[in-house]
XYZ file of C-alpha atoms in Angstrom:
787
model
C -4.228 -9.031 40.583
C -1.293 -7.573 42.520
C 0.976 -10.452 41.491
C -0.063 -9.965 37.886
C 0.778 -6.242 38.053
C 4.145 -7.049 39.582
C 4.856 -9.557 36.789
C 3.882 -7.014 34.141
C 6.155 -4.403 35.721
C 8.991 -6.911 35.851
C 8.475 -7.818 32.200
C 8.548 -4.160 31.229
C 11.638 -3.549 33.349
C 13.336 -6.565 31.799
C 12.641 -5.320 28.295
C 13.838 -1.807 29.106
C 16.950 -3.099 30.801
C 17.630 -5.381 27.817
C 17.787 -2.391 25.472
C 19.292 0.150 27.884
C 22.154 -2.202 28.607
C 23.114 -1.918 24.925
C 23.286 1.880 25.004
C 26.750 1.899 23.466
C 25.445 -0.037 20.485
C 22.556 2.416 20.144
C 24.876 5.419 20.453
C 27.227 4.057 17.795
C 24.356 3.263 15.450
C 22.787 6.726 15.877
C 26.173 8.379 15.363
C 26.833 6.438 12.152
C 23.343 7.100 10.772
C 23.554 10.824 11.558
C 27.009 10.932 9.951
C 25.651 9.287 6.819
C 22.756 11.753 6.824
C 25.208 14.655 7.079
C 27.261 13.306 4.169
C 24.082 12.755 2.149
C 22.899 16.319 2.778
C 26.369 17.676 2.061
C 26.645 16.162 -1.395
C 23.012 15.684 -2.475
C 21.462 17.972 -5.064
C 18.864 20.288 -3.547
C 15.418 20.620 -5.054
C 13.758 24.057 -4.973
C 10.096 24.816 -5.527
C 9.216 27.497 -8.095
C 5.655 28.836 -8.303
C 3.584 31.214 -10.414
C -0.036 32.342 -10.098
C -2.406 33.249 -12.925
C -6.099 34.012 -13.221
C -8.229 32.739 -16.081
C -10.227 35.713 -17.317
C -13.793 35.587 -18.535
C -14.030 35.397 -22.306
C -14.672 39.006 -23.462
C -15.410 37.767 -26.963
C -18.951 37.064 -25.785
C -19.531 40.765 -25.190
C -18.017 41.782 -28.538
C -19.759 39.164 -30.659
C -22.792 37.714 -28.869
C -24.121 36.265 -32.118
C -20.863 34.430 -32.792
C -21.176 33.022 -29.275
C -24.602 31.870 -30.391
C -22.948 30.023 -33.259
C -20.721 28.328 -30.738
C -23.735 27.250 -28.704
C -25.177 25.656 -31.840
C -21.914 23.738 -32.397
C -20.624 25.755 -35.380
C -17.508 26.865 -33.433
C -17.417 24.670 -30.347
C -15.146 25.933 -27.579
C -15.401 27.496 -24.145
C -12.396 29.423 -22.905
C -13.885 30.049 -19.475
C -13.766 26.502 -18.195
C -10.864 26.351 -15.730
C -10.605 22.582 -15.772
C -10.148 22.607 -19.522
C -7.437 25.246 -19.179
C -5.601 23.051 -16.662
C -5.392 20.299 -19.264
C -4.182 22.767 -21.883
C -1.474 24.131 -19.572
C -0.192 20.592 -19.012
C -0.489 19.461 -22.609
C 2.488 17.958 -24.410
C 2.144 20.401 -27.288
C 2.476 23.474 -25.074
C 5.330 22.042 -22.972
C 7.165 20.957 -26.115
C 7.093 24.528 -27.450
C 8.547 25.780 -24.133
C 11.329 23.166 -24.157
C 12.256 24.016 -27.740
C 12.211 27.792 -27.196
C 14.396 27.552 -24.044
C 16.614 24.838 -25.611
C 16.327 22.738 -22.501
C 17.333 19.629 -24.430
C 20.998 20.722 -24.252
C 22.572 20.947 -20.796
C 26.116 21.528 -19.537
C 27.598 19.942 -16.402
C 30.978 20.885 -14.923
C 32.589 17.917 -13.191
C 33.652 18.319 -9.580
C 35.596 16.103 -7.212
C 32.471 14.367 -5.919
C 29.450 15.516 -7.910
C 28.764 17.373 -11.135
C 27.149 20.809 -11.227
C 24.876 22.022 -14.016
C 25.613 25.496 -15.379
C 22.378 26.899 -16.748
C 22.610 30.645 -16.186
C 26.202 30.969 -17.338
C 27.014 27.951 -19.560
C 30.750 27.428 -20.081
C 30.344 26.543 -23.763
C 28.260 27.599 -26.714
C 27.278 25.109 -29.427
C 26.451 26.132 -32.982
C 24.587 23.275 -34.667
C 24.286 22.893 -38.454
C 21.403 20.428 -38.553
C 17.843 21.663 -38.229
C 15.945 21.450 -34.964
C 13.818 18.481 -36.066
C 16.963 16.323 -35.993
C 18.627 17.876 -32.938
C 15.449 17.501 -30.870
C 15.645 13.706 -31.269
C 19.340 13.332 -30.349
C 20.114 11.317 -27.215
C 23.837 11.401 -26.506
C 26.480 12.622 -24.078
C 30.064 13.631 -24.664
C 32.757 15.237 -22.525
C 34.855 18.274 -23.344
C 38.283 18.315 -21.672
C 39.647 21.864 -21.850
C 43.422 21.726 -22.342
C 44.146 25.391 -22.954
C 42.317 28.580 -23.930
C 42.416 27.373 -27.542
C 42.434 23.551 -27.408
C 40.202 20.845 -26.038
C 39.542 17.133 -26.357
C 36.228 15.347 -26.887
C 35.721 11.929 -25.300
C 32.835 9.621 -24.618
C 33.971 8.760 -21.069
C 34.175 11.086 -18.061
C 37.450 9.555 -16.832
C 39.526 11.233 -19.528
C 41.234 14.038 -17.640
C 44.791 13.956 -18.963
C 45.958 15.322 -22.344
C 47.949 12.149 -22.864
C 44.868 9.954 -22.772
C 42.789 9.043 -25.811
C 40.388 11.531 -27.339
C 40.054 13.739 -30.389
C 41.944 17.030 -30.215
C 40.173 20.151 -31.526
C 40.495 23.898 -31.486
C 37.743 26.249 -30.441
C 35.908 27.451 -33.545
C 36.640 24.310 -35.588
C 33.761 22.446 -37.186
C 33.338 19.037 -35.574
C 31.520 16.221 -37.362
C 29.319 13.843 -35.380
C 26.508 11.358 -35.818
C 23.943 14.167 -35.504
C 25.712 16.556 -37.885
C 28.395 19.175 -37.603
C 28.742 21.677 -34.792
C 31.115 24.353 -33.515
C 32.155 24.826 -29.889
C 33.088 28.279 -28.615
C 34.074 28.985 -25.005
C 32.333 31.451 -22.751
C 35.269 33.587 -21.677
C 33.266 35.211 -18.887
C 32.638 31.853 -17.220
C 34.898 30.482 -14.488
C 34.339 26.942 -15.777
C 36.593 27.199 -18.849
C 39.935 26.969 -17.061
C 42.409 24.363 -18.360
C 41.824 20.954 -16.828
C 38.072 21.435 -16.538
C 35.878 18.609 -17.818
C 32.462 19.660 -19.118
C 29.680 17.153 -19.775
C 27.443 18.094 -22.717
C 24.167 16.225 -22.558
C 21.618 16.008 -25.401
C 18.204 14.765 -24.263
C 15.303 13.995 -26.656
C 12.584 16.621 -26.444
C 9.874 13.977 -26.047
C 11.627 12.574 -22.990
C 11.955 16.036 -21.436
C 8.292 16.774 -22.150
C 7.216 13.635 -20.276
C 9.432 14.575 -17.344
C 8.084 18.141 -17.135
C 4.514 16.849 -17.450
C 5.008 14.692 -14.357
C 6.865 17.400 -12.425
C 4.452 20.256 -13.218
C 1.786 20.692 -10.538
C -1.363 22.752 -11.183
C -3.578 23.701 -8.238
C -7.072 25.154 -8.439
C -9.855 25.602 -5.918
C -13.288 24.590 -7.140
C -15.287 27.626 -8.149
C -12.188 29.813 -8.477
C -10.437 31.034 -11.612
C -7.044 31.197 -9.861
C -4.436 28.623 -10.929
C -1.137 28.050 -9.129
C 1.666 26.505 -11.167
C 4.478 24.751 -9.277
C 7.639 23.000 -10.395
C 10.474 21.431 -8.388
C 13.955 21.660 -9.872
C 17.619 21.753 -8.972
C 18.166 25.174 -10.606
C 15.757 27.888 -9.558
C 16.328 30.103 -12.610
C 15.634 27.188 -14.931
C 12.331 26.356 -13.247
C 11.297 30.036 -13.180
C 12.079 30.468 -16.881
C 10.074 27.367 -17.676
C 6.979 28.561 -15.784
C 7.138 32.085 -17.212
C 7.601 30.768 -20.734
C 4.754 28.307 -20.238
C 2.380 31.127 -19.252
C 3.451 33.275 -22.220
C 3.058 30.368 -24.619
C -0.349 29.600 -23.172
C -1.529 33.179 -23.669
C -0.057 33.244 -27.155
C -1.807 30.009 -28.011
C -5.121 31.299 -26.668
C -4.837 34.564 -28.644
C -3.996 32.631 -31.816
C -7.005 30.382 -31.289
C -9.322 33.354 -30.818
C -7.961 35.174 -33.878
C -8.270 32.005 -35.908
C -11.891 31.620 -34.868
C -12.642 35.227 -35.793
C -10.951 34.810 -39.177
C -12.816 31.590 -39.894
C -16.049 33.318 -38.852
C -15.378 36.219 -41.202
C -14.669 33.901 -44.128
C -17.755 31.898 -43.330
C -19.974 35.004 -43.270
C -18.609 36.247 -46.604
C -19.205 32.905 -48.309
C -22.692 32.657 -46.918
C -23.530 36.163 -48.105
C -22.742 35.209 -51.698
C -24.839 32.071 -51.474
C -27.796 33.753 -49.721
C -27.775 36.597 -52.261
C -28.172 34.165 -55.148
C -30.861 32.169 -53.326
C -32.829 35.327 -52.478
C -32.810 36.420 -56.092
C -34.171 33.048 -57.228
C -36.936 33.065 -54.599
C -38.095 36.542 -55.622
C -38.283 35.504 -59.270
C -40.266 32.335 -58.429
C -42.803 34.287 -56.366
C -43.311 36.725 -59.164
C -43.900 33.975 -61.750
C -46.353 32.106 -59.495
C -48.556 35.156 -58.992
C -48.712 35.810 -62.735
C -49.521 32.246 -63.741
C -52.107 31.463 -61.000
C -55.119 33.424 -60.059
C -55.431 32.619 -56.412
C -58.556 33.510 -54.345
C -59.338 33.308 -50.616
C -60.215 29.653 -49.926
C -60.314 29.907 -46.146
C -64.114 29.472 -45.783
C -64.216 26.461 -48.107
C -61.343 24.862 -46.210
C -63.230 25.268 -42.883
C -66.281 23.414 -44.252
C -64.184 20.477 -45.424
C -62.396 20.306 -42.110
C -65.698 20.211 -40.173
C -67.006 17.364 -42.354
C -63.787 15.452 -41.836
C -64.093 15.666 -38.032
C -67.712 14.394 -38.046
C -66.868 11.509 -40.384
C -63.846 10.562 -38.257
C -66.079 10.399 -35.144
C -68.579 8.077 -36.895
C -65.764 5.928 -38.191
C -64.342 5.393 -34.708
C -67.768 4.601 -33.230
C -68.575 2.004 -35.920
C -65.190 0.332 -35.509
C -65.749 0.035 -31.748
C -69.181 -1.559 -32.313
C -67.710 -4.209 -34.599
C -65.059 -5.074 -32.009
C -67.667 -5.338 -29.197
C -69.828 -7.631 -31.343
C -66.811 -9.845 -31.942
C -66.127 -10.004 -28.207
C -69.771 -11.014 -27.536
C -69.672 -13.763 -30.189
C -66.506 -15.191 -28.711
C -68.060 -15.179 -25.220
C -71.082 -17.169 -26.523
C -68.736 -19.780 -27.976
C -66.708 -20.095 -24.783
C -69.761 -20.141 -22.407
C -72.375 -22.287 -24.225
C -73.821 -24.099 -21.183
C -77.439 -23.526 -20.202
C -76.415 -22.278 -16.770
C -73.979 -19.624 -18.014
C -74.986 -15.971 -17.763
C -74.247 -13.428 -20.505
C -72.686 -9.961 -19.933
C -75.218 -7.153 -20.133
C -74.744 -3.514 -21.219
C -71.336 -4.095 -22.833
C -71.796 -1.061 -25.079
C -73.549 -2.596 -28.165
C -75.983 0.051 -29.320
C -78.827 -2.261 -30.386
C -81.959 -2.505 -28.144
C -82.929 -5.915 -29.561
C -79.661 -7.512 -28.474
C -79.933 -5.896 -25.056
C -83.506 -7.204 -24.649
C -82.580 -10.747 -25.735
C -79.601 -10.754 -23.351
C -81.774 -9.621 -20.453
C -84.419 -12.308 -21.167
C -81.732 -15.002 -21.434
C -80.201 -14.061 -18.077
C -83.652 -14.044 -16.380
C -84.360 -17.606 -17.631
C -80.919 -18.798 -16.510
C -81.405 -17.359 -13.027
C -84.861 -18.980 -12.776
C -83.483 -22.361 -13.938
C -80.636 -22.181 -11.389
C -83.062 -21.454 -8.525
C -85.238 -24.470 -9.460
C -82.171 -26.734 -9.667
C -81.317 -25.955 -6.081
C -84.376 -27.990 -4.980
C -84.810 -30.272 -8.019
C -82.887 -32.029 -10.819
C -82.368 -31.398 -14.531
C -85.135 -33.966 -15.359
C -87.751 -31.659 -13.952
C -90.192 -30.744 -16.741
C -89.893 -27.065 -15.842
C -86.111 -27.194 -16.093
C -86.331 -28.999 -19.438
C -88.731 -26.304 -20.737
C -86.421 -23.531 -19.500
C -83.377 -25.194 -21.193
C -85.275 -25.226 -24.478
C -86.125 -21.537 -24.197
C -82.519 -20.640 -23.271
C -81.201 -22.422 -26.333
C -83.636 -20.596 -28.583
C -82.656 -17.238 -27.093
C -78.940 -17.991 -27.612
C -79.592 -18.933 -31.217
C -81.554 -15.721 -31.778
C -78.824 -13.716 -30.078
C -76.099 -15.224 -32.281
C -78.138 -14.483 -35.385
C -78.810 -10.914 -34.247
C -75.115 -10.370 -33.560
C -74.203 -11.683 -37.011
C -76.753 -9.402 -38.713
C -75.631 -6.369 -36.690
C -71.989 -7.067 -37.467
C -72.711 -7.306 -41.178
C -74.637 -4.037 -41.253
C -71.946 -2.285 -39.189
C -69.253 -3.474 -41.600
C -71.208 -1.977 -44.520
C -71.518 1.299 -42.621
C -67.738 1.270 -41.881
C -66.887 0.815 -45.546
C -69.115 3.735 -46.507
C -67.475 5.953 -43.862
C -64.014 5.080 -45.130
C -64.958 6.035 -48.675
C -66.390 9.310 -47.460
C -63.220 9.989 -45.439
C -61.024 9.446 -48.481
C -63.172 11.763 -50.586
C -63.132 14.562 -47.957
C -59.377 14.267 -47.477
C -58.805 14.477 -51.194
C -60.862 17.628 -51.401
C -59.022 19.170 -48.392
C -55.543 18.513 -49.746
C -56.286 19.297 -53.361
C -58.050 22.596 -52.924
C -55.286 24.775 -51.289
C -52.313 23.327 -53.249
C -51.566 26.527 -55.142
C -52.075 28.635 -52.046
C -49.699 26.317 -50.105
C -47.031 26.647 -52.799
C -47.300 30.413 -52.715
C -47.100 30.414 -48.928
C -43.894 28.292 -49.040
C -42.313 30.660 -51.495
C -43.243 33.662 -49.353
C -41.730 32.010 -46.271
C -38.472 31.284 -48.079
C -38.379 34.831 -49.330
C -38.698 36.239 -45.774
C -36.042 33.834 -44.369
C -33.521 34.638 -47.091
C -34.059 38.348 -46.745
C -33.628 38.383 -42.928
C -30.538 36.105 -43.110
C -28.979 38.315 -45.777
C -29.420 41.446 -43.646
C -28.100 39.645 -40.537
C -24.951 38.443 -42.320
C -24.255 41.931 -43.681
C -24.328 43.290 -40.135
C -22.114 40.518 -38.744
C -19.515 40.925 -41.462
C -18.955 44.491 -40.378
C -18.744 43.547 -36.696
C -16.214 40.768 -37.454
C -14.019 43.145 -39.415
C -13.977 45.516 -36.424
C -13.209 42.710 -33.878
C -10.292 41.182 -35.831
C -7.037 41.944 -33.993
C -8.696 42.887 -30.683
C -8.350 39.447 -28.914
C -6.819 39.543 -25.414
C -4.828 36.859 -23.498
C -6.830 34.373 -21.497
C -4.573 34.369 -18.423
C -3.863 37.348 -16.236
C -0.474 36.985 -14.550
C -0.872 37.641 -10.835
C 2.633 36.529 -9.804
C 5.487 35.791 -12.143
C 7.490 32.683 -11.285
C 9.389 32.915 -7.999
C 11.411 30.332 -6.029
C 11.872 29.593 -2.367
C 15.304 29.903 -0.817
C 14.760 26.832 1.339
C 15.047 23.543 -0.548
C 11.986 21.320 -0.531
C 14.107 18.202 -1.009
C 15.985 16.886 0.781
C 14.566 18.375 3.996
C 17.251 18.478 6.650
C 15.000 17.972 9.651
C 13.235 15.016 8.061
C 16.528 13.448 6.942
C 18.109 13.885 10.368
C 14.971 12.647 12.095
C 14.833 9.640 9.778
C 18.531 8.950 10.389
C 18.020 9.224 14.154
C 15.047 6.840 14.058
C 16.962 4.491 11.785
C 19.900 4.618 14.186
C 17.547 3.541 16.965
C 15.682 1.082 14.788
C 18.678 -0.921 13.560
C 19.913 -1.964 17.034
C 16.347 -2.491 18.173
C 15.638 -4.758 15.215
C 18.891 -6.639 15.651
C 18.338 -7.139 19.382
C 14.696 -8.082 18.893
C 15.538 -10.405 16.025
C 18.346 -11.952 18.027
C 15.977 -12.526 20.930
C 13.441 -14.164 18.625
C 16.062 -16.499 17.179
C 17.736 -17.132 20.553
C 16.630 -20.420 22.134
C 19.280 -20.515 24.854
C 18.713 -20.307 28.585
C 20.116 -17.032 29.931
C 18.602 -16.291 33.306
C 16.591 -17.594 36.199
C 13.449 -16.215 34.606
C 13.963 -18.340 31.503
C 13.975 -21.396 33.740
C 11.099 -20.487 36.055
C 8.877 -19.571 33.071
C 9.249 -23.113 31.695
C 9.989 -25.409 34.628
C 7.999 -26.050 37.764
C 11.023 -27.254 39.750
C 12.509 -25.748 42.955
C 15.280 -23.303 42.208
C 18.274 -23.702 44.529
C 20.620 -21.015 43.265
C 22.881 -19.804 40.494
C 26.595 -19.658 39.800
C 27.791 -16.488 38.036
C 30.152 -16.494 35.111
C 33.688 -16.097 36.411
C 36.645 -14.613 34.513
C 39.051 -16.576 36.728
C 40.749 -19.581 35.169
C 41.148 -21.418 38.477
C 38.329 -23.949 38.907
C 38.533 -24.729 42.658
C 37.405 -22.051 45.067
C 39.698 -21.181 48.000
C 38.933 -20.896 51.646
C 39.673 -17.174 51.683
C 37.999 -16.183 48.465
C 35.951 -13.005 47.900
C 35.086 -13.725 44.294
C 31.415 -13.826 43.186
C 31.830 -17.500 42.349
C 33.004 -18.370 45.877
C 30.130 -16.392 47.394
C 27.625 -18.144 45.134
C 28.822 -21.557 46.336
C 28.560 -20.387 49.939
C 24.928 -19.447 49.237
C 24.385 -22.798 47.568
C 25.904 -24.513 50.597
C 23.508 -22.687 52.878
C 20.503 -23.583 50.694
C 21.514 -27.270 50.765
C 21.790 -27.205 54.560
C 18.303 -25.742 54.731
C 16.793 -28.354 52.412
C 18.527 -31.260 54.189
C 18.188 -29.990 57.757
C 16.083 -32.998 58.761
C 18.903 -35.435 57.949
C 21.021 -35.733 61.108
C 21.674 -39.444 61.584
C 23.697 -40.064 58.419
C 25.645 -38.426 55.632
C 23.847 -35.932 53.413
C 24.197 -37.301 49.886
C 23.953 -34.727 47.075
C 23.954 -35.827 43.417
C 24.949 -33.338 40.718
C 23.812 -33.927 37.126
C 22.787 -32.037 33.979
C 20.991 -32.457 30.657
C 24.070 -32.728 28.481
C 27.841 -32.507 28.737
C 29.887 -29.328 29.310
C 27.219 -27.708 31.470
C 29.522 -27.485 34.504
C 28.242 -30.342 36.686
C 31.804 -31.493 37.477
C 32.794 -27.884 38.120
C 29.790 -27.514 40.413
C 30.519 -30.790 42.213
C 34.144 -29.886 42.891
C 33.466 -26.364 44.127
C 30.460 -27.403 46.192
C 32.573 -30.085 47.873
C 35.377 -27.580 48.530
C 32.947 -24.985 49.869
C 31.525 -27.551 52.294
C 35.029 -28.704 53.258
C 36.146 -25.102 53.906
C 33.292 -24.882 56.444
C 35.007 -27.601 58.512
C 32.691 -30.346 57.253
C 33.985 -33.752 56.274
C 33.172 -34.219 52.636
C 33.509 -37.120 50.211
C 33.425 -36.469 46.471
C 32.541 -39.553 44.390
C 33.178 -39.296 40.656
C 30.486 -41.526 39.098
C 30.806 -39.985 35.639
C 32.974 -42.900 34.570
C 32.641 -42.178 30.850
C 34.121 -38.652 30.709
C 35.623 -37.935 34.187
C 36.652 -34.354 34.882
C 36.322 -33.793 38.631
C 39.593 -35.557 39.394
C 41.373 -33.388 36.843
C 40.008 -30.206 38.429
C 41.279 -31.348 41.845
C 44.525 -32.672 40.368
C 44.209 -36.053 42.080
C 45.511 -39.338 40.714
C 42.942 -41.395 38.885
C 44.705 -44.712 38.617
C 42.464 -46.639 40.993
C 38.949 -45.521 41.641
C 35.243 -46.322 41.582
C 35.229 -48.677 38.621
C 38.131 -50.605 40.090
C 36.327 -50.874 43.439
C 33.178 -52.211 41.760
C 34.907 -54.694 39.507
C 37.517 -55.911 42.063
C 35.950 -57.224 45.246
C 39.360 -57.441 46.869
C 39.688 -53.663 46.990
C 38.521 -51.823 50.073
C 37.346 -48.240 50.559
C 40.763 -47.143 51.738
C 42.282 -48.432 48.504
C 40.274 -45.947 46.393
C 40.065 -42.947 48.753
C 42.332 -40.056 47.804
C 42.981 -36.981 49.899
C 42.651 -33.603 48.213
C 45.454 -31.112 48.552
C 42.903 -28.296 48.379
C 41.418 -29.101 51.789
C 42.193 -31.668 54.513
C 38.448 -32.177 55.032
C 37.899 -33.375 51.473
C 38.297 -36.962 50.311
C 37.850 -38.070 46.716
C 36.931 -41.352 45.075
C 37.980 -40.852 41.441
C 36.272 -42.604 38.566
C 39.057 -45.056 38.009
C 39.666 -47.043 34.874
C 37.172 -46.266 32.082
C 35.226 -49.527 31.564
C 33.695 -50.878 28.343
C 30.304 -51.415 30.079
C 29.598 -48.427 32.386
C 25.841 -49.013 32.781
C 26.183 -52.690 33.658
C 28.994 -51.884 36.067
C 26.833 -49.411 38.025
C 24.187 -52.108 38.508
C 26.629 -54.065 40.668
C 25.895 -54.675 44.353
C 29.263 -53.148 45.121
C 27.729 -49.701 44.482
C 25.211 -50.224 47.287
C 27.985 -51.590 49.485
C 30.023 -48.445 48.821
C 27.226 -46.062 49.824
C 26.477 -48.130 52.952
C 30.116 -47.985 53.932
C 30.598 -44.244 53.560
C 27.137 -43.248 54.733
C 28.130 -42.532 58.322
C 31.763 -41.559 57.828
C 31.243 -38.079 56.275
C 29.013 -35.125 56.806
C 28.406 -34.669 53.096
C 28.792 -36.948 50.102
C 28.865 -35.123 46.762
C 28.351 -37.385 43.742
C 29.400 -36.128 40.316
C 27.160 -38.064 37.882
C 26.780 -38.370 34.136
C 24.372 -36.233 32.103
C 20.845 -37.698 32.263
C 20.019 -36.441 28.783
C 22.775 -38.539 27.241
C 23.123 -41.792 29.192
C 21.190 -43.780 31.778
C 24.066 -44.109 34.301
C 22.708 -41.506 36.724
C 19.217 -43.036 36.813
C 20.708 -46.390 37.855
C 22.104 -44.941 41.112
C 19.654 -42.076 41.734
C 18.001 -43.972 44.612
C 20.988 -43.281 46.860
C 20.587 -39.478 46.665
C 19.047 -37.255 49.298
C 19.137 -34.240 47.001
C 19.611 -33.829 43.250
C 21.164 -30.654 41.870
C 20.258 -30.379 38.191
C 22.782 -28.000 36.576
C 21.618 -25.798 33.669
C 24.320 -23.819 31.916
C 23.312 -20.322 30.863
C 23.967 -19.238 27.275
C 24.522 -22.891 26.366
C 21.511 -25.142 26.912
C 18.644 -24.937 24.452
C 15.314 -24.122 26.109
C 13.704 -26.907 24.129
C 15.814 -29.412 26.097
C 14.416 -28.270 29.451
C 11.545 -30.713 29.032
C 13.976 -33.472 30.047
C 14.387 -31.903 33.472
C 10.635 -31.378 33.858
C 9.967 -34.989 32.873
C 12.473 -36.218 35.436
C 10.816 -34.079 38.106
C 7.238 -35.044 37.210
C 8.079 -38.755 37.155
C 10.145 -38.394 40.391
C 13.047 -40.251 38.853
C 15.505 -37.873 40.539
C 14.741 -37.595 44.312
C 14.355 -34.129 45.812
C 15.331 -32.508 42.501
C 16.384 -28.818 42.335
C 17.647 -26.552 39.565
C 20.985 -24.707 39.636
C 21.797 -22.088 36.980
C 25.478 -22.109 36.059
C 27.538 -19.553 34.113
C 24.929 -16.784 34.660
C 25.966 -13.445 33.183
C 25.654 -10.612 35.717
C 25.576 -7.955 33.002
C 22.671 -9.637 31.170
C 20.661 -10.512 34.217
C 17.874 -8.075 33.177
C 17.636 -6.531 36.617
C 18.535 -9.589 38.696
C 21.956 -8.531 39.976
C 24.274 -10.709 42.040
C 25.338 -9.335 45.387
C 28.333 -11.615 45.661
C 31.608 -10.240 46.992
C 30.039 -8.190 49.761
C 32.773 -6.804 52.045
C 36.415 -5.831 51.632
C 38.908 -8.186 50.115
C 42.090 -8.018 52.237
C 44.178 -9.415 49.392
C 43.119 -6.731 46.967
C 45.855 -4.195 46.195
C 45.060 -0.590 46.947
C 45.183 1.966 44.123
C 48.512 3.796 44.101
C 46.954 7.232 44.010
C 44.900 6.555 47.157
C 48.121 6.456 49.214
C 48.505 10.205 48.761
C 44.970 11.100 49.810
C 44.528 12.545 53.339
C 43.274 10.082 55.874
C 39.630 10.318 56.886
C 39.015 11.428 60.422
């Protein structure tokens, strides 16, 4: 658990160090983003919020004309002015907004061009246009033209904003002249009180279709209302505060005007309706009175109430008998059907089903008694029993009698039903024929009362309507006229600066993170140890020095790193005392610094007063001899191929150290692999094995050719060089395979070209101590000496 916590802390420290090390990049990015934000805020157009508050009043028309409100409830004049949600839709309707746009002439706007951005002049427009076409045409115009003021009396009209010189193209006009265009003639007059009419000023005149403006204001207008409240807040964001305020105020006035017109129109329609109905009801009432009078003269009507009661009583009794007889017929039919479906001698019949005939009930009871007796005998006997046969005969006779009785009863009941129906028809005829004249008179009397009451009601309402006409009040009470905030709502400085700051941090972060995701190179020791399970012997830092060989008196980080490497090799090979310590140096691919490592390791060992032999076995692309500046005319390949050559013939002394001998690669052969399989290679290692303290062998890259594997058996230690910022991590599997299969004896990993600045917390302590060759700063000579 402790190791895991340490690893997590290291990972976090690595990540933090990775980003903190790029603080200059972050600072530059934040500075640029904040600068862009400042420029954006400097030249962007501010948006200001304008608001107004109104209250929807209760409809007072209900108190003035409650009966007219009753008409509305019955659908004669549908409409409810008290519903706030409906009023919200009306306030945002296209019709209302279109009236506001037309009244304020918002479809024509004037912009004065500046050096960077244009500014709209709404309060004090620099020009005044007099249009000759009617508004229906102007409201559909969608065009833009530019007025270039040349002098207090002359100007040019162009279609492009770049026309700023009198010599450029454009039509020349005088103020007050009639100008013909595609949308009709117009006259331009300057506003002498405006500062925007100076010569050289370019003014953009923009005509926008009213329908397009209406859609824009519909989207921009915000209406807020709390449920259950009659308060409505109107809000509008715009670049010019006065323009937004005028729009909201005009919208409220137009809304109230529209509501008042609607109410007055309803009252007028109601008045006309009442007057028309009075004329019609008056004529109808006169006709009803005349009809009633004629009916009383022509018919001598008496009180027929008692006679009607007698007929009604008879009808109720007959109806009861009719229902009872019908039920009996249906029950008889059910019983007949049951006899057909259950005709066996052992089947019982239902009793007391509701047939009101004692004979049928008695026969049914006798039948069921015989069936029960027969079934009891059959439990202990068979159907051939004389008693059972006698009972079966009696049961059949009873069923036949029952069927006949049912048929007779059904026939008699049907006759009774027919008689009851005839009686019912006769009684009904007498009931409906007797009071006909009285019913007619009653209908006429009812009509007379209805017409008379309606006539009086309409007379009263006509007077009330005449009094109410012209007394309608606005529907909205203005609580606050439109007002605007002094602080712009868009763009918001703090949000813009915060966004720019976060963007300034985000861009480098994204680039670094993305680069890390796409980066497959080996950079540090951690990259190696996370993938490979191979002993790690050391690392060589990236050196700015051009000299490859290290010197005996050398305080550079590279020299110190090879001293550490030398010490680590001594530790790993401390058990070898009876012969030379043979160290092979290889890598995955070329240009990873194995020759550089071989040369400097050999020199570092030689500077420690050890006898060292450097053998250059990379006979395909030899570089070690070039680094040491030794002649490479006769070398290893010549020794192997020419048996007459001895060791002394190929040994070369290095001028870098008297303790260092070199066997260069020699002539590049056409068959390197076959040449290294020669017995002369074994003879060479046997010869030099006891003559030197260390033998450093610079080999070929194992990821490219097989040369190194052919002679790997002679090594006591293998240094596998991995170049930082060069080797792809995906190629590290070659090293792991070599280690797992033990094809390279005593294999270790050496990181070359490691960057100290990108070590993610793993610093290099090379160069500890004072370099005597380092020149002292000139200004330190004048400092007082320390006591």
